[in-house]
Short mmCIF file of C-alpha atoms and ligand atoms in Angstrom, two decimals:
data_model
loop_
_atom_site.label_atom_id
_atom_site.label_comp_id
_atom_site.label_asym_id
_atom_site.label_seq_id
_atom_site.Cartn_x
_atom_site.Cartn_y
_atom_site.Cartn_z
CA UNK A 1 62.52 73.21 88.61
CA UNK A 2 63.50 69.81 87.64
CA UNK A 3 66.48 68.79 89.74
CA UNK A 4 67.45 66.70 86.95
CA UNK A 5 68.65 69.84 85.29
CA UNK A 6 71.25 70.32 87.75
CA UNK A 7 74.72 69.29 86.87
CA UNK A 8 76.04 66.19 88.54
CA UNK A 9 79.11 67.96 90.00
CA UNK A 10 76.71 70.59 91.78
CA UNK A 11 74.39 67.59 92.92
CA UNK A 12 77.43 65.85 94.65
CA UNK A 13 78.37 69.00 96.50
CA UNK A 14 77.34 69.72 100.18
CA UNK A 15 76.51 73.44 101.06
CA UNK A 16 78.93 75.25 103.32
CA UNK A 17 77.29 74.91 106.77
CA UNK A 18 77.00 77.81 109.17
CA UNK A 19 75.75 77.40 112.69
CA UNK A 20 73.43 80.08 114.10
CA UNK A 21 73.53 79.64 117.68
CA UNK A 22 72.46 81.88 120.38
CA UNK A 23 74.82 81.44 123.17
CA UNK A 24 76.86 83.31 125.84
CA UNK A 25 80.13 82.68 124.07
CA UNK A 26 80.37 82.07 120.27
CA UNK A 27 83.86 80.64 119.66
CA UNK A 28 83.07 78.84 116.21
CA UNK A 29 83.55 81.07 113.56
CA UNK A 30 87.05 82.51 113.68
CA UNK A 31 85.60 86.17 113.86
CA UNK A 32 87.17 88.80 115.87
CA UNK A 33 85.75 89.45 119.12
CA UNK A 34 85.98 93.22 118.47
CA UNK A 35 84.08 95.29 116.31
CA UNK A 36 83.86 99.10 115.73
CA UNK A 37 81.19 101.63 115.74
CA UNK A 38 80.09 102.98 112.24
CA UNK A 39 80.26 106.69 112.08
CA UNK A 40 77.17 108.57 110.85
CA UNK A 41 79.47 110.65 108.80
CA UNK A 42 80.66 107.60 106.80
CA UNK A 43 76.96 106.47 106.46
CA UNK A 44 75.80 109.79 105.04
CA UNK A 45 78.41 109.40 102.13
CA UNK A 46 76.57 106.54 100.60
CA UNK A 47 74.50 107.32 97.92
CA UNK A 48 71.95 104.62 97.81
CA UNK A 49 70.96 105.20 94.22
CA UNK A 50 74.52 105.01 92.87
CA UNK A 51 76.48 102.07 91.99
CA UNK A 52 79.85 101.59 94.09
CA UNK A 53 83.07 102.53 92.75
CA UNK A 54 83.78 99.36 90.60
CA UNK A 55 87.37 99.79 91.20
CA UNK A 56 87.23 100.34 94.83
CA UNK A 57 89.94 103.18 94.44
CA UNK A 58 90.02 104.70 97.93
CA UNK A 59 90.00 101.18 99.60
CA UNK A 60 92.65 99.92 97.60
CA UNK A 61 94.71 103.08 98.18
CA UNK A 62 94.76 102.90 101.89
CA UNK A 63 95.46 98.99 101.81
CA UNK A 64 98.46 99.77 99.30
CA UNK A 65 99.93 101.71 102.18
CA UNK A 66 99.12 99.17 104.95
CA UNK A 67 100.63 96.33 102.65
CA UNK A 68 103.26 98.38 100.98
CA UNK A 69 102.30 97.41 97.71
CA UNK A 70 101.20 99.46 94.61
CA UNK A 71 97.27 99.56 94.14
CA UNK A 72 97.54 97.90 90.82
CA UNK A 73 98.89 94.89 92.71
CA UNK A 74 95.68 94.52 94.67
CA UNK A 75 92.28 93.07 93.46
CA UNK A 76 89.36 93.26 95.80
CA UNK A 77 86.51 90.78 96.42
CA UNK A 78 83.49 90.28 98.25
CA UNK A 79 85.29 88.20 100.90
CA UNK A 80 88.38 86.16 99.78
CA UNK A 81 85.87 83.29 99.21
CA UNK A 82 85.01 85.40 95.85
CA UNK A 83 88.49 85.53 94.98
CA UNK A 84 89.07 81.68 95.37
CA UNK A 85 86.41 81.37 92.76
CA UNK A 86 87.94 83.85 90.41
CA UNK A 87 91.41 82.10 90.77
CA UNK A 88 90.57 78.66 90.10
CA UNK A 89 88.17 80.09 87.27
CA UNK A 90 91.30 81.76 85.88
CA UNK A 91 93.69 78.83 85.98
CA UNK A 92 91.54 75.84 85.86
CA UNK A 93 92.47 72.44 87.67
CA UNK A 94 93.99 70.46 88.72
CA UNK A 95 93.38 72.18 92.21
CA UNK A 96 96.13 70.92 95.01
CA UNK A 97 95.79 71.87 98.47
CA UNK A 98 96.97 70.27 101.78
CA UNK A 99 94.39 68.65 103.75
CA UNK A 100 92.82 69.16 106.13
CA UNK A 101 92.46 72.97 105.07
CA UNK A 102 89.67 75.64 104.45
CA UNK A 103 87.10 73.73 102.80
CA UNK A 104 86.24 76.36 100.08
CA UNK A 105 89.25 75.30 98.04
CA UNK A 106 87.68 72.11 97.48
CA UNK A 107 83.91 73.07 97.30
CA UNK A 108 84.63 75.84 94.54
CA UNK A 109 87.18 73.53 92.70
CA UNK A 110 84.22 71.01 92.43
CA UNK A 111 81.67 73.37 91.74
CA UNK A 112 83.85 74.52 88.75
CA UNK A 113 84.18 70.74 87.95
CA UNK A 114 87.91 70.76 88.31
CA UNK A 115 90.00 67.91 89.51
CA UNK A 116 91.23 68.34 93.09
CA UNK A 117 94.63 66.92 94.46
CA UNK A 118 94.34 66.90 98.29
CA UNK A 119 97.75 65.91 100.14
CA UNK A 120 97.53 65.00 103.63
CA UNK A 121 99.61 66.99 106.08
CA UNK A 122 101.95 65.45 108.30
CA UNK A 123 100.97 64.27 111.99
CA UNK A 124 102.13 67.32 113.34
CA UNK A 125 100.06 69.35 110.61
CA UNK A 126 103.18 70.56 108.72
CA UNK A 127 103.00 70.29 105.02
CA UNK A 128 104.34 67.01 103.38
CA UNK A 129 106.37 68.98 101.08
CA UNK A 130 107.85 65.88 99.50
CA UNK A 131 104.65 64.48 98.67
CA UNK A 132 103.33 67.74 97.40
CA UNK A 133 106.55 68.29 95.11
CA UNK A 134 105.92 64.64 93.88
CA UNK A 135 102.26 65.35 92.97
CA UNK A 136 103.55 68.68 91.30
CA UNK A 137 105.82 66.64 89.11
CA UNK A 138 103.34 63.93 88.47
CA UNK A 139 100.02 65.84 88.11
CA UNK A 140 101.23 69.45 87.00
CA UNK A 141 98.60 71.21 89.05
CA UNK A 142 97.56 74.61 87.69
CA UNK A 143 96.76 76.33 91.01
CA UNK A 144 97.94 75.26 94.44
CA UNK A 145 96.33 76.81 97.69
CA UNK A 146 98.20 77.07 100.94
CA UNK A 147 96.48 78.80 103.95
CA UNK A 148 99.40 79.62 106.37
CA UNK A 149 98.39 79.96 109.14
CA UNK A 150 95.99 77.06 108.14
CA UNK A 151 92.41 76.80 108.98
CA UNK A 152 91.56 74.68 110.78
CA UNK A 153 94.83 73.19 112.21
CA UNK A 154 95.68 76.72 113.33
CA UNK A 155 99.69 76.56 112.68
CA UNK A 156 101.54 78.68 110.24
CA UNK A 157 103.68 76.26 107.99
CA UNK A 158 107.53 76.45 108.12
CA UNK A 159 108.38 79.46 105.39
CA UNK A 160 111.04 77.32 103.77
CA UNK A 161 108.34 74.73 102.71
CA UNK A 162 106.24 77.03 100.95
CA UNK A 163 109.21 78.69 99.23
CA UNK A 164 110.12 75.24 98.13
CA UNK A 165 106.53 74.59 96.72
CA UNK A 166 106.59 77.78 94.89
CA UNK A 167 109.76 77.21 93.28
CA UNK A 168 108.81 73.62 92.12
CA UNK A 169 105.25 74.50 90.83
CA UNK A 170 104.63 75.57 87.38
CA UNK A 171 101.02 76.37 88.42
CA UNK A 172 99.72 79.59 90.59
CA UNK A 173 100.51 79.37 94.13
CA UNK A 174 98.04 81.14 96.57
CA UNK A 175 99.31 81.86 99.90
CA UNK A 176 96.10 82.35 101.79
CA UNK A 177 96.88 84.76 104.86
CA UNK A 178 93.67 85.28 106.44
CA UNK A 179 95.13 84.45 109.72
CA UNK A 180 98.59 86.05 109.14
CA UNK A 181 98.05 89.11 111.49
CA UNK A 182 98.08 86.66 114.34
CA UNK A 183 101.44 84.95 113.58
CA UNK A 184 105.11 85.64 114.09
CA UNK A 185 105.93 84.37 110.74
CA UNK A 186 106.56 86.98 107.98
CA UNK A 187 103.82 87.78 105.20
CA UNK A 188 104.74 86.39 101.67
CA UNK A 189 103.47 89.84 100.14
CA UNK A 190 107.41 90.83 100.10
CA UNK A 191 107.94 87.96 98.01
CA UNK A 192 105.79 88.81 95.01
CA UNK A 193 108.44 90.55 93.02
CA UNK A 194 110.57 87.40 93.56
CA UNK A 195 108.20 84.67 91.76
CA UNK A 196 105.90 85.08 88.97
CA UNK A 197 103.71 82.34 90.14
CA UNK A 198 102.86 83.60 93.39
CA UNK A 199 99.82 85.77 94.68
CA UNK A 200 98.90 86.30 98.45
CA UNK A 201 95.27 86.35 99.45
CA UNK A 202 94.00 88.58 102.75
CA UNK A 203 90.83 89.39 104.31
CA UNK A 204 89.75 91.79 106.50
CA UNK A 205 87.11 89.17 108.10
CA UNK A 206 89.43 87.90 110.92
CA UNK A 207 90.31 91.39 112.23
CA UNK A 208 86.95 92.73 112.95
CA UNK A 209 85.31 93.58 109.48
CA UNK A 210 83.61 90.17 108.81
CA UNK A 211 80.20 91.97 108.18
CA UNK A 212 81.72 93.99 105.24
CA UNK A 213 82.91 91.05 103.32
CA UNK A 214 86.20 92.33 102.12
CA UNK A 215 88.94 90.02 100.79
CA UNK A 216 92.01 90.83 98.38
CA UNK A 217 94.58 89.14 96.24
CA UNK A 218 97.65 90.77 95.92
CA UNK A 219 99.97 89.77 93.00
CA UNK A 220 102.24 90.89 90.05
CA UNK A 221 100.28 93.27 87.99
CA UNK A 222 100.18 90.89 84.92
CA UNK A 223 98.24 88.25 86.85
CA UNK A 224 96.02 90.53 88.81
CA UNK A 225 94.79 92.15 85.52
CA UNK A 226 93.86 88.63 84.13
CA UNK A 227 92.23 87.55 87.25
CA UNK A 228 90.44 91.13 87.40
CA UNK A 229 88.55 90.09 84.02
CA UNK A 230 86.57 87.66 85.83
CA UNK A 231 85.34 90.08 88.59
CA UNK A 232 81.65 90.83 88.55
CA UNK A 233 81.24 94.58 88.12
CA UNK A 234 80.29 96.39 91.55
CA UNK A 235 81.31 93.30 93.33
CA UNK A 236 82.11 95.27 96.66
CA UNK A 237 79.19 97.38 97.80
CA UNK A 238 79.30 101.04 98.64
CA UNK A 239 78.60 100.60 102.23
CA UNK A 240 81.42 98.20 102.79
CA UNK A 241 83.75 100.33 100.87
CA UNK A 242 83.10 103.66 102.57
CA UNK A 243 82.81 101.97 106.05
CA UNK A 244 86.19 100.23 105.58
CA UNK A 245 87.93 103.32 104.24
CA UNK A 246 86.49 105.40 107.22
CA UNK A 247 87.73 103.03 109.62
CA UNK A 248 90.99 101.89 108.08
CA UNK A 249 91.81 105.68 107.96
CA UNK A 250 91.03 106.52 111.75
CA UNK A 251 91.46 103.04 113.65
CA UNK A 252 94.78 101.74 112.88
CA UNK A 253 95.91 101.85 116.49
CA UNK A 254 92.92 100.31 117.69
CA UNK A 255 93.08 97.35 115.31
CA UNK A 256 96.77 96.90 116.28
CA UNK A 257 95.84 96.93 119.88
CA UNK A 258 92.72 94.57 119.28
CA UNK A 259 95.19 92.05 117.40
CA UNK A 260 97.59 92.09 120.40
CA UNK A 261 94.78 91.36 122.96
CA UNK A 262 93.70 88.49 120.61
CA UNK A 263 97.15 87.19 120.57
CA UNK A 264 97.88 87.58 124.37
CA UNK A 265 94.52 85.94 125.20
CA UNK A 266 95.28 83.06 122.99
CA UNK A 267 98.48 82.52 125.16
CA UNK A 268 96.31 82.92 128.59
CA UNK A 269 93.84 80.34 127.12
CA UNK A 270 96.23 77.91 125.86
CA UNK A 271 98.50 78.05 129.01
CA UNK A 272 95.29 77.37 131.36
CA UNK A 273 94.09 74.65 128.98
CA UNK A 274 97.46 72.95 129.03
CA UNK A 275 97.21 72.41 132.78
CA UNK A 276 94.52 69.98 132.06
CA UNK A 277 95.66 66.31 131.87
CA UNK A 278 92.45 65.34 129.99
CA UNK A 279 92.96 67.76 127.05
CA UNK A 280 95.40 67.95 124.20
CA UNK A 281 95.94 71.49 122.98
CA UNK A 282 97.72 72.07 119.54
CA UNK A 283 100.06 74.92 118.92
CA UNK A 284 98.59 78.06 117.09
CA UNK A 285 99.63 80.99 115.21
CA UNK A 286 95.96 82.18 114.62
CA UNK A 287 93.13 83.71 116.29
CA UNK A 288 91.68 79.94 117.22
CA UNK A 289 93.23 76.79 118.10
CA UNK A 290 92.38 72.96 118.17
CA UNK A 291 91.58 71.12 121.33
CA UNK A 292 91.19 67.09 121.92
CA UNK A 293 89.65 65.64 124.95
CA UNK A 294 91.54 62.63 125.64
CA UNK A 295 88.93 60.98 128.08
CA UNK A 296 85.60 61.58 126.10
CA UNK A 297 84.76 61.91 122.33
CA UNK A 298 85.07 65.38 120.75
CA UNK A 299 81.42 65.52 120.20
CA UNK A 300 80.44 64.75 123.74
CA UNK A 301 82.67 67.81 124.75
CA UNK A 302 81.18 69.97 122.10
CA UNK A 303 77.61 69.09 123.25
CA UNK A 304 78.42 69.77 126.98
CA UNK A 305 79.95 73.18 126.05
CA UNK A 306 76.66 74.04 123.97
CA UNK A 307 74.61 73.21 126.81
CA UNK A 308 76.87 75.69 129.00
CA UNK A 309 76.36 78.39 126.55
CA UNK A 310 79.64 78.11 124.53
CA UNK A 311 79.54 77.47 120.98
CA UNK A 312 82.87 75.84 119.21
CA UNK A 313 83.31 74.20 115.89
CA UNK A 314 83.42 70.26 115.86
CA UNK A 315 84.69 68.23 112.92
CA UNK A 316 83.17 64.97 113.63
CA UNK A 317 83.91 61.98 111.50
CA UNK A 318 83.98 64.41 108.26
CA UNK A 319 87.68 64.94 108.85
CA UNK A 320 89.41 62.09 109.94
CA UNK A 321 92.62 63.73 110.61
CA UNK A 322 90.69 65.94 113.11
CA UNK A 323 88.97 63.19 114.78
CA UNK A 324 87.73 64.13 118.20
CA UNK A 325 89.24 67.79 117.70
CA UNK A 326 87.40 71.08 118.31
CA UNK A 327 88.41 74.51 117.03
CA UNK A 328 87.94 77.16 119.61
CA UNK A 329 88.08 80.87 118.31
CA UNK A 330 89.70 83.43 121.02
CA UNK A 331 87.02 85.57 122.24
CA UNK A 332 86.82 88.63 124.61
CA UNK A 333 88.68 88.23 127.82
CA UNK A 334 85.24 87.69 129.43
CA UNK A 335 84.36 85.03 126.99
CA UNK A 336 87.46 83.40 127.28
CA UNK A 337 87.16 83.15 131.21
CA UNK A 338 83.64 81.79 130.90
CA UNK A 339 84.78 79.26 128.55
CA UNK A 340 87.70 78.16 130.96
CA UNK A 341 85.37 77.74 133.70
CA UNK A 342 82.98 75.83 131.64
CA UNK A 343 85.62 73.49 130.58
CA UNK A 344 86.79 73.16 134.08
CA UNK A 345 83.46 72.06 135.26
CA UNK A 346 82.88 69.72 132.38
CA UNK A 347 86.23 67.93 132.54
CA UNK A 348 85.85 67.89 136.19
CA UNK A 349 89.50 67.72 137.03
CA UNK A 350 91.84 69.55 139.32
CA UNK A 351 94.53 71.21 137.40
CA UNK A 352 98.25 69.59 137.94
CA UNK A 353 99.62 72.84 139.07
N1 PMP B 1 90.90 81.69 103.80
C1 PMP B 1 90.54 81.14 105.02
C2 PMP B 1 91.69 80.15 105.39
C3 PMP B 1 89.54 81.07 105.96
O1 PMP B 1 89.44 80.46 106.99
C4 PMP B 1 88.55 82.04 105.53
C5 PMP B 1 87.25 82.15 106.42
N2 PMP B 1 86.87 81.28 107.20
C6 PMP B 1 88.53 82.64 104.14
C7 PMP B 1 89.70 82.23 103.43
C8 PMP B 1 87.37 83.39 103.68
O2 PMP B 1 87.24 84.63 104.30
P1 PMP B 1 86.20 85.61 103.63
O3 PMP B 1 85.55 86.03 104.92
O4 PMP B 1 87.26 87.03 103.39
O5 PMP B 1 85.60 85.13 102.54
#
């Protein structure tokens, strides 16, 4: 096939890169360290010759109870990545997002040839609400993505800043709550009735179901109905639907325990890492956090960790605001202790306390 047939906006894109390391502690992809066994009874319910339920009714019914919204307000996707596509396709651009943030907002906007409006976060990684509102008034973005807690910075944004942006925007505001389970800040799902331009995106990927690819948009019925017109038929397969229904109906207490363990391990990790003078540790409301070595380059620490058997995420020069930062996902208690021991050996510094 002639590459010249490919549209220029696609040629200009870079593919989403995923590292596939074999290592002792894989702390680079914001996955949950805790998975679930799949019951044979659930597997037996899957009919391989039949299409899945296109409306994912059972799954949406369970989630409707979990999130306290009617099923009509929930749209299912093959991961929330797919729903980012649908949202941007539905509204068109310009697409506004703070930066640095989850890269798929810009990759998908560009793949759909939509204009992007990246607005830099403040130095403390909070939303620059004044700059965002100025751009709203000047450029009238048709859709705004706010990941809170934000990937890759880890912090949840001030709730009042998000409210201001929703109120000032004439476009759709997507509050992406991929990491909300790990935060003290309340979900925006309860505000869906208050704003006609708000939808909330959720995923099960970070709480132990990444393999199933299950993402959701929650919003007013009128908006959900329109976005649903773009959804490919049978976008969520039967295995994912059946396994998720089985696990979500039986394993709620394990799910909450796992989330609590991740949060307390995050506190333990960050407290220990804060004892190193040669390291800056950034605040987090997520299942990951940023660190920055102060006496070596970020890539050097990254390589040394990888040699020791720990994979973390490095941003390098691609994201100037994160120069020298590494993103560390909270692992199992054993993986976290292994990571701490590796850091101690690499930094070769005695703790100050
Ligand atoms: N939103 C944010 C903020 C994310 O970090 C991610 C995953 N890295 C996603 C959405 C996509 O999640 P999913 O696995 O549901 O496609």
